mmCIF file of C-alpha atoms and ligand atoms in Angstrom:
data_model
loop_
_atom_site.group_PDB
_atom_site.id
_atom_site.type_symbol
_atom_site.label_atom_id
_atom_site.label_comp_id
_atom_site.label_asym_id
_atom_site.label_seq_id
_atom_site.Cartn_x
_atom_site.Cartn_y
_atom_site.Cartn_z
ATOM 1 C CA UNK A 1 -105.779 73.956 78.197
ATOM 2 C CA UNK A 2 -103.555 70.866 77.725
ATOM 3 C CA UNK A 3 -104.627 70.491 74.067
ATOM 4 C CA UNK A 4 -104.043 74.173 73.461
ATOM 5 C CA UNK A 5 -100.505 74.214 74.786
ATOM 6 C CA UNK A 6 -99.593 70.960 73.033
ATOM 7 C CA UNK A 7 -100.826 72.191 69.663
ATOM 8 C CA UNK A 8 -98.987 75.500 70.149
ATOM 9 C CA UNK A 9 -95.843 73.508 70.924
ATOM 10 C CA UNK A 10 -96.359 71.472 67.739
ATOM 11 C CA UNK A 11 -96.684 74.715 65.802
ATOM 12 C CA UNK A 12 -93.562 76.180 67.439
ATOM 13 C CA UNK A 13 -91.501 73.149 66.351
ATOM 14 C CA UNK A 14 -92.993 73.214 62.860
ATOM 15 C CA UNK A 15 -92.056 76.879 62.524
ATOM 16 C CA UNK A 16 -88.664 76.392 64.170
ATOM 17 C CA UNK A 17 -89.540 78.994 66.779
ATOM 18 C CA UNK A 18 -87.024 78.170 69.533
ATOM 19 C CA UNK A 19 -88.150 80.812 71.958
ATOM 20 C CA UNK A 20 -91.798 79.776 71.791
ATOM 21 C CA UNK A 21 -90.898 76.076 72.016
ATOM 22 C CA UNK A 22 -88.806 76.653 75.147
ATOM 23 C CA UNK A 23 -91.379 78.907 76.799
ATOM 24 C CA UNK A 24 -94.284 76.561 76.054
ATOM 25 C CA UNK A 25 -92.267 73.580 77.318
ATOM 26 C CA UNK A 26 -91.512 75.364 80.592
ATOM 27 C CA UNK A 27 -95.151 76.425 80.979
ATOM 28 C CA UNK A 28 -96.426 72.940 80.209
ATOM 29 C CA UNK A 29 -94.103 71.283 82.756
ATOM 30 C CA UNK A 30 -95.000 73.897 85.364
ATOM 31 C CA UNK A 31 -98.656 73.181 84.583
ATOM 32 C CA UNK A 32 -98.149 69.494 85.364
ATOM 33 C CA UNK A 33 -98.138 68.038 81.853
ATOM 34 C CA UNK A 34 -96.120 64.803 81.804
ATOM 35 C CA UNK A 35 -92.776 64.915 79.915
ATOM 36 C CA UNK A 36 -93.728 61.976 77.695
ATOM 37 C CA UNK A 37 -97.033 63.615 76.767
ATOM 38 C CA UNK A 38 -95.120 66.727 75.791
ATOM 39 C CA UNK A 39 -92.813 64.705 73.565
ATOM 40 C CA UNK A 40 -95.427 62.435 71.966
ATOM 41 C CA UNK A 41 -98.262 64.927 71.564
ATOM 42 C CA UNK A 42 -96.382 68.226 71.303
ATOM 43 C CA UNK A 43 -92.894 67.872 69.823
ATOM 44 C CA UNK A 44 -93.018 64.749 67.646
ATOM 45 C CA UNK A 45 -96.136 65.824 65.681
ATOM 46 C CA UNK A 46 -94.263 69.051 64.850
ATOM 47 C CA UNK A 47 -91.307 67.073 63.471
ATOM 48 C CA UNK A 48 -93.652 64.746 61.573
ATOM 49 C CA UNK A 49 -95.454 67.688 59.972
ATOM 50 C CA UNK A 50 -92.097 69.253 59.051
ATOM 51 C CA UNK A 51 -91.168 65.932 57.382
ATOM 52 C CA UNK A 52 -94.450 65.892 55.450
ATOM 53 C CA UNK A 53 -93.874 69.442 54.221
ATOM 54 C CA UNK A 54 -90.348 68.433 53.171
ATOM 55 C CA UNK A 55 -91.761 65.458 51.228
ATOM 56 C CA UNK A 56 -94.300 67.664 49.455
ATOM 57 C CA UNK A 57 -91.663 70.249 48.508
ATOM 58 C CA UNK A 58 -93.076 72.987 50.723
ATOM 59 C CA UNK A 59 -90.106 72.800 53.136
ATOM 60 C CA UNK A 60 -86.399 72.563 52.332
ATOM 61 C CA UNK A 61 -83.457 71.281 54.387
ATOM 62 C CA UNK A 62 -82.968 74.509 56.404
ATOM 63 C CA UNK A 63 -86.601 74.267 57.541
ATOM 64 C CA UNK A 64 -85.975 70.748 58.838
ATOM 65 C CA UNK A 65 -82.846 71.926 60.607
ATOM 66 C CA UNK A 66 -84.523 74.783 62.427
ATOM 67 C CA UNK A 67 -87.474 72.562 63.363
ATOM 68 C CA UNK A 68 -85.010 70.002 64.739
ATOM 69 C CA UNK A 69 -83.204 72.710 66.710
ATOM 70 C CA UNK A 70 -86.463 73.873 68.290
ATOM 71 C CA UNK A 71 -87.266 70.289 69.292
ATOM 72 C CA UNK A 72 -83.769 69.763 70.690
ATOM 73 C CA UNK A 73 -83.969 72.928 72.806
ATOM 74 C CA UNK A 74 -87.258 71.699 74.266
ATOM 75 C CA UNK A 75 -85.733 68.279 74.868
ATOM 76 C CA UNK A 76 -82.923 69.874 76.878
ATOM 77 C CA UNK A 77 -85.581 71.130 79.296
ATOM 78 C CA UNK A 78 -87.603 67.916 79.308
ATOM 79 C CA UNK A 79 -84.713 65.471 79.745
ATOM 80 C CA UNK A 80 -83.827 66.423 83.356
ATOM 81 C CA UNK A 81 -87.514 66.049 84.213
ATOM 82 C CA UNK A 82 -87.604 62.582 82.695
ATOM 83 C CA UNK A 83 -84.410 61.574 84.474
ATOM 84 C CA UNK A 84 -85.558 62.954 87.825
ATOM 85 C CA UNK A 85 -88.417 60.457 87.719
ATOM 86 C CA UNK A 86 -85.854 57.638 87.811
ATOM 87 C CA UNK A 87 -85.807 56.291 91.318
ATOM 88 C CA UNK A 88 -84.082 53.023 90.575
ATOM 89 C CA UNK A 89 -80.737 52.208 92.147
ATOM 90 C CA UNK A 90 -79.709 48.876 90.631
ATOM 91 C CA UNK A 91 -78.563 48.951 87.010
ATOM 92 C CA UNK A 92 -80.809 47.169 84.546
ATOM 93 C CA UNK A 93 -77.878 46.558 82.211
ATOM 94 C CA UNK A 94 -75.569 48.323 79.789
ATOM 95 C CA UNK A 95 -76.737 49.797 76.487
ATOM 96 C CA UNK A 96 -74.549 50.955 73.611
ATOM 97 C CA UNK A 97 -76.529 53.093 71.207
ATOM 98 C CA UNK A 98 -75.941 55.233 68.138
ATOM 99 C CA UNK A 99 -77.159 56.248 64.705
ATOM 100 C CA UNK A 100 -75.490 54.171 62.026
ATOM 101 C CA UNK A 101 -72.780 55.272 59.602
ATOM 102 C CA UNK A 102 -73.996 57.662 56.893
ATOM 103 C CA UNK A 103 -76.941 58.873 58.955
ATOM 104 C CA UNK A 104 -76.917 62.071 61.030
ATOM 105 C CA UNK A 105 -80.487 61.945 62.403
ATOM 106 C CA UNK A 106 -80.037 62.441 66.109
ATOM 107 C CA UNK A 107 -83.287 63.271 67.864
ATOM 108 C CA UNK A 108 -85.005 59.866 67.955
ATOM 109 C CA UNK A 109 -81.790 58.062 68.933
ATOM 110 C CA UNK A 110 -81.194 60.548 71.766
ATOM 111 C CA UNK A 111 -84.757 60.121 72.980
ATOM 112 C CA UNK A 112 -84.308 56.346 73.079
ATOM 113 C CA UNK A 113 -81.008 56.816 74.974
ATOM 114 C CA UNK A 114 -82.725 59.100 77.491
ATOM 115 C CA UNK A 115 -85.514 56.580 78.064
ATOM 116 C CA UNK A 116 -82.960 53.857 78.761
ATOM 117 C CA UNK A 117 -81.141 56.097 81.240
ATOM 118 C CA UNK A 118 -84.428 57.069 82.872
ATOM 119 C CA UNK A 119 -85.220 53.381 83.307
ATOM 120 C CA UNK A 120 -82.016 52.450 85.111
ATOM 121 C CA UNK A 121 -79.766 51.335 82.245
ATOM 122 C CA UNK A 122 -76.161 52.496 81.922
ATOM 123 C CA UNK A 123 -75.959 54.089 78.458
ATOM 124 C CA UNK A 124 -73.013 54.682 76.118
ATOM 125 C CA UNK A 125 -74.376 57.041 73.463
ATOM 126 C CA UNK A 126 -71.943 57.004 70.538
ATOM 127 C CA UNK A 127 -73.751 59.783 68.669
ATOM 128 C CA UNK A 128 -74.531 59.844 64.975
ATOM 129 C CA UNK A 129 -72.801 58.627 61.806
ATOM 130 C CA UNK A 130 -71.032 56.007 63.922
ATOM 131 C CA UNK A 131 -68.524 53.779 62.098
ATOM 132 C CA UNK A 132 -69.252 50.054 62.266
ATOM 133 C CA UNK A 133 -65.936 49.296 64.011
ATOM 134 C CA UNK A 134 -66.759 51.804 66.753
ATOM 135 C CA UNK A 135 -69.974 49.948 67.630
ATOM 136 C CA UNK A 136 -68.107 46.638 67.698
ATOM 137 C CA UNK A 137 -65.278 48.015 69.866
ATOM 138 C CA UNK A 138 -67.685 49.620 72.331
ATOM 139 C CA UNK A 139 -69.754 46.444 72.676
ATOM 140 C CA UNK A 140 -66.553 44.567 73.455
ATOM 141 C CA UNK A 141 -65.088 47.147 75.832
ATOM 142 C CA UNK A 142 -68.271 47.922 77.762
ATOM 143 C CA UNK A 143 -69.523 44.342 77.994
ATOM 144 C CA UNK A 144 -72.856 45.643 76.697
ATOM 145 C CA UNK A 145 -76.129 43.776 77.172
ATOM 146 C CA UNK A 146 -77.956 45.719 74.449
ATOM 147 C CA UNK A 147 -76.742 47.296 71.223
ATOM 148 C CA UNK A 148 -79.252 49.853 69.912
ATOM 149 C CA UNK A 149 -78.981 50.834 66.248
ATOM 150 C CA UNK A 150 -80.961 53.772 64.928
ATOM 151 C CA UNK A 151 -81.425 54.457 61.183
ATOM 152 C CA UNK A 152 -83.740 57.063 59.669
ATOM 153 C CA UNK A 153 -82.981 56.571 55.989
ATOM 154 C CA UNK A 154 -83.884 53.675 53.742
ATOM 155 C CA UNK A 155 -80.302 53.934 52.454
ATOM 156 C CA UNK A 156 -78.771 53.484 55.933
ATOM 157 C CA UNK A 157 -81.056 50.719 57.235
ATOM 158 C CA UNK A 158 -78.740 48.233 55.502
ATOM 159 C CA UNK A 159 -75.883 49.318 57.759
ATOM 160 C CA UNK A 160 -77.787 47.728 60.657
ATOM 161 C CA UNK A 161 -77.288 44.387 58.905
ATOM 162 C CA UNK A 162 -73.597 45.137 58.290
ATOM 163 C CA UNK A 163 -73.112 45.811 62.002
ATOM 164 C CA UNK A 164 -74.758 42.516 62.984
ATOM 165 C CA UNK A 165 -72.453 40.723 60.554
ATOM 166 C CA UNK A 166 -69.439 42.575 61.973
ATOM 167 C CA UNK A 167 -70.426 41.488 65.483
ATOM 168 C CA UNK A 168 -70.519 37.861 64.297
ATOM 169 C CA UNK A 169 -67.124 38.210 62.630
ATOM 170 C CA UNK A 170 -65.723 39.628 65.884
ATOM 171 C CA UNK A 171 -67.163 36.659 67.824
ATOM 172 C CA UNK A 172 -69.430 38.950 69.843
ATOM 173 C CA UNK A 173 -72.862 38.193 68.400
ATOM 174 C CA UNK A 174 -73.869 35.811 71.194
ATOM 175 C CA UNK A 175 -72.797 38.288 73.880
ATOM 176 C CA UNK A 176 -75.190 41.123 73.074
ATOM 177 C CA UNK A 177 -78.837 41.591 72.105
ATOM 178 C CA UNK A 178 -79.305 43.847 69.089
ATOM 179 C CA UNK A 179 -82.256 46.208 69.001
ATOM 180 C CA UNK A 180 -83.077 48.164 65.835
ATOM 181 C CA UNK A 181 -85.355 51.146 65.226
ATOM 182 C CA UNK A 182 -85.935 54.339 63.288
ATOM 183 C CA UNK A 183 -88.743 55.566 61.036
ATOM 184 C CA UNK A 184 -88.214 53.247 58.013
ATOM 185 C CA UNK A 185 -87.360 50.199 60.160
ATOM 186 C CA UNK A 186 -89.983 47.538 60.868
ATOM 187 C CA UNK A 187 -90.317 44.169 62.584
ATOM 188 C CA UNK A 188 -89.950 42.141 59.370
ATOM 189 C CA UNK A 189 -86.659 43.936 58.617
ATOM 190 C CA UNK A 190 -85.394 43.223 62.115
ATOM 191 C CA UNK A 191 -86.177 39.562 61.622
ATOM 192 C CA UNK A 192 -84.618 39.477 58.148
ATOM 193 C CA UNK A 193 -81.279 40.842 59.365
ATOM 194 C CA UNK A 194 -81.194 38.688 62.507
ATOM 195 C CA UNK A 195 -81.725 41.454 65.077
ATOM 196 C CA UNK A 196 -83.115 40.382 68.435
ATOM 197 C CA UNK A 197 -85.773 43.058 68.588
ATOM 198 C CA UNK A 198 -87.453 46.026 66.951
ATOM 199 C CA UNK A 199 -89.156 48.944 68.678
ATOM 200 C CA UNK A 200 -91.284 51.618 67.020
ATOM 201 C CA UNK A 201 -90.636 54.259 69.688
ATOM 202 C CA UNK A 202 -88.541 55.121 72.722
ATOM 203 C CA UNK A 203 -90.923 53.748 75.338
ATOM 204 C CA UNK A 204 -91.274 50.473 73.458
ATOM 205 C CA UNK A 205 -87.477 50.263 73.118
ATOM 206 C CA UNK A 206 -87.085 49.859 76.880
ATOM 207 C CA UNK A 207 -89.907 47.306 77.023
ATOM 208 C CA UNK A 208 -88.459 45.286 74.127
ATOM 209 C CA UNK A 209 -84.970 45.423 75.683
ATOM 210 C CA UNK A 210 -86.305 44.025 78.945
ATOM 211 C CA UNK A 211 -88.118 41.338 76.991
ATOM 212 C CA UNK A 212 -85.081 40.222 74.989
ATOM 213 C CA UNK A 213 -83.020 40.197 78.189
ATOM 214 C CA UNK A 214 -85.612 37.856 79.696
ATOM 215 C CA UNK A 215 -86.708 40.342 82.361
ATOM 216 C CA UNK A 216 -90.376 40.445 81.287
ATOM 217 C CA UNK A 217 -92.397 37.679 79.613
ATOM 218 C CA UNK A 218 -93.328 39.511 76.415
ATOM 219 C CA UNK A 219 -92.931 42.872 74.724
ATOM 220 C CA UNK A 220 -96.670 43.608 74.636
HETATM 221 CO CO1 B1M B 1 -84.066 64.004 57.385
HETATM 222 N N1 B1M B 1 -85.149 62.664 56.448
HETATM 223 N N2 B1M B 1 -82.795 63.982 55.923
HETATM 224 N N3 B1M B 1 -83.195 65.445 58.378
HETATM 225 N N4 B1M B 1 -85.656 64.066 58.514
HETATM 226 C C1 B1M B 1 -86.371 62.133 57.192
HETATM 227 C C2 B1M B 1 -86.015 60.867 57.983
HETATM 228 C C3 B1M B 1 -87.367 61.869 55.977
HETATM 229 C C4 B1M B 1 -88.408 60.779 56.265
HETATM 230 C C5 B1M B 1 -88.021 63.224 55.573
HETATM 231 C C6 B1M B 1 -88.979 63.064 54.425
HETATM 232 O O1 B1M B 1 -88.555 62.954 53.293
HETATM 233 N N5 B1M B 1 -90.263 63.047 54.691
HETATM 234 C C7 B1M B 1 -86.358 61.473 54.830
HETATM 235 C C8 B1M B 1 -85.982 59.998 54.767
HETATM 236 C C9 B1M B 1 -86.577 59.276 53.567
HETATM 237 C C10 B1M B 1 -86.172 57.849 53.608
HETATM 238 O O2 B1M B 1 -85.047 57.510 53.401
HETATM 239 N N6 B1M B 1 -87.139 56.980 53.905
HETATM 240 C C11 B1M B 1 -85.158 62.337 55.200
HETATM 241 C C12 B1M B 1 -84.142 62.724 54.282
HETATM 242 C C13 B1M B 1 -84.370 62.296 52.842
HETATM 243 C C14 B1M B 1 -83.003 63.446 54.675
HETATM 244 C C15 B1M B 1 -81.817 63.864 53.788
HETATM 245 C C16 B1M B 1 -81.298 62.773 52.818
HETATM 246 C C17 B1M B 1 -82.231 65.143 53.035
HETATM 247 C C18 B1M B 1 -81.229 65.652 52.009
HETATM 248 O O3 B1M B 1 -80.097 65.897 52.335
HETATM 249 N N7 B1M B 1 -81.700 65.755 50.803
HETATM 250 C C19 B1M B 1 -80.736 64.231 54.846
HETATM 251 C C20 B1M B 1 -79.885 63.012 55.231
HETATM 252 C C21 B1M B 1 -78.705 63.382 56.058
HETATM 253 C C22 B1M B 1 -77.998 62.148 56.590
HETATM 254 O O4 B1M B 1 -78.386 61.602 57.590
HETATM 255 N N8 B1M B 1 -76.968 61.701 55.898
HETATM 256 C C23 B1M B 1 -81.617 64.619 56.006
HETATM 257 C C24 B1M B 1 -81.228 65.561 56.976
HETATM 258 C C25 B1M B 1 -82.017 65.957 58.044
HETATM 259 C C26 B1M B 1 -81.639 67.098 58.986
HETATM 260 C C27 B1M B 1 -80.141 67.126 59.326
HETATM 261 C C28 B1M B 1 -82.037 68.382 58.333
HETATM 262 C C29 B1M B 1 -82.613 66.839 60.197
HETATM 263 C C30 B1M B 1 -81.979 66.035 61.382
HETATM 264 C C31 B1M B 1 -81.444 66.953 62.479
HETATM 265 C C32 B1M B 1 -81.038 66.195 63.712
HETATM 266 O O5 B1M B 1 -81.414 65.058 63.988
HETATM 267 N N9 B1M B 1 -80.242 66.881 64.512
HETATM 268 C C33 B1M B 1 -83.693 65.979 59.559
HETATM 269 C C34 B1M B 1 -84.963 65.763 60.120
HETATM 270 C C35 B1M B 1 -85.294 66.590 61.344
HETATM 271 C C36 B1M B 1 -85.910 64.829 59.583
HETATM 272 C C37 B1M B 1 -87.362 64.561 60.016
HETATM 273 C C38 B1M B 1 -88.217 65.723 59.563
HETATM 274 C C39 B1M B 1 -87.604 64.362 61.507
HETATM 275 C C40 B1M B 1 -86.753 63.270 62.172
HETATM 276 C C41 B1M B 1 -86.984 63.367 63.669
HETATM 277 O O6 B1M B 1 -86.143 63.884 64.379
HETATM 278 N N10 B1M B 1 -88.163 62.914 64.144
HETATM 279 C C42 B1M B 1 -87.672 63.212 59.247
HETATM 280 C C43 B1M B 1 -89.143 63.043 58.883
HETATM 281 C C44 B1M B 1 -89.857 62.234 59.951
HETATM 282 O O7 B1M B 1 -89.318 61.312 60.519
HETATM 283 N N11 B1M B 1 -91.098 62.545 60.186
HETATM 284 C C45 B1M B 1 -86.635 63.177 58.212
HETATM 285 C C46 B1M B 1 -88.549 62.968 65.561
HETATM 286 C C47 B1M B 1 -87.981 61.751 66.301
HETATM 287 C C48 B1M B 1 -88.445 61.756 67.746
HETATM 288 O O8 B1M B 1 -88.511 60.610 65.659
HETATM 289 O O9 B1M B 1 -86.258 59.970 64.693
HETATM 290 O O10 B1M B 1 -88.367 58.705 64.020
HETATM 291 P P1 B1M B 1 -87.595 59.453 65.052
HETATM 292 O O11 B1M B 1 -87.360 58.454 66.284
HETATM 293 C C49 B1M B 1 -88.408 57.733 66.897
HETATM 294 C C50 B1M B 1 -88.634 56.330 66.302
HETATM 295 O O12 B1M B 1 -88.237 56.230 64.944
HETATM 296 C C51 B1M B 1 -87.925 55.429 67.228
HETATM 297 O O13 B1M B 1 -88.070 56.063 68.485
HETATM 298 C C52 B1M B 1 -87.929 57.471 68.321
HETATM 299 C C53 B1M B 1 -88.649 58.186 69.415
HETATM 300 O O14 B1M B 1 -89.964 57.727 69.595
HETATM 301 N N12 B1M B 1 -86.497 55.151 67.068
HETATM 302 C C54 B1M B 1 -85.986 54.014 67.621
HETATM 303 C C55 B1M B 1 -85.490 55.849 66.509
HETATM 304 N N13 B1M B 1 -84.351 55.209 66.670
HETATM 305 C C56 B1M B 1 -84.616 54.079 67.359
HETATM 306 C C57 B1M B 1 -83.776 53.054 67.813
HETATM 307 C C58 B1M B 1 -84.368 51.989 68.511
HETATM 308 C C59 B1M B 1 -85.726 51.952 68.741
HETATM 309 C C60 B1M B 1 -86.563 52.954 68.313
HETATM 310 O O15 B1M B 1 -83.665 50.982 69.002
HETATM 311 C C61 B1M B 1 -82.276 51.086 69.033
#
């Protein structure tokens, strides 16, 4: 039953069928399927398959857009469920997060932001295509502990490095831990550009943040 509903959800995202995605999400939650299982095993595989079809020339940009919209509508239902599981009172710290300049991919960044919120962090989500100066100003003004930089394109990964350099120029580099992520990003890149951490997914992002803040011994 679980497998069936998850694979139908994957198919609904792949086909950009909003109504089916929303209905299946509601049914799955009512049936007791965990929100993270729904995301990892239902929604994300649909987006990945849409990306593969785009790479092979079977899908075009509008297909990606409608797939993304179906995923986002499901996420709107899942997010309150994720947040309602947050029973923490004390704040774990402040996170500034956004997708870098030139890049409008939103879904992964928003998922990471939601996971931080669900885990007791105060989050300033700056959105997508965020100018470098905006990140720097928000880090300064919010006294952030973590700056999260998402990039989905090989052409925008380099902006992560530009932002780290801008933080140094503004005298803020020692005040904030920089976490990078996004599909083309990897640990060696994070090290090369002087980031403090890299996370492959939204759950790992919270774990790595706690690690770089010295809250847990290692990122696992
Ligand atoms: Co775009 N796109 N896209 N796209 N798109 C990719 C990324 C691509 C891999 C597709 C492909 O060719 N197979 C390819 C990039 C190739 C490359 O550079 N390596 C690509 C391209 C080429 C483009 C355009 C250039 C296409 C064009 O115009 N010709 C264009 C660029 C626009 C721009 O940004 N300037 C473009 C546009 C779009 C849409 C607007 C149509 C749409 C986005 C809609 C939206 O977000 N509202 C879109 C989509 C949907 C995708 C794919 C299919 C799916 C992305 C997604 O949402 N995945 C994507 C293919 C793919 O990734 N499989 C693709 C689901 C999401 C949950 O995963 O975002 O990876 P993800 O986030 C994960 C992790 O990466 C990580 O955690 C998240 C959750 O687990 N993570 C972090 C992300 N940020 C993190 C930050 C962290 C830590 C972890 O710390 C701070």
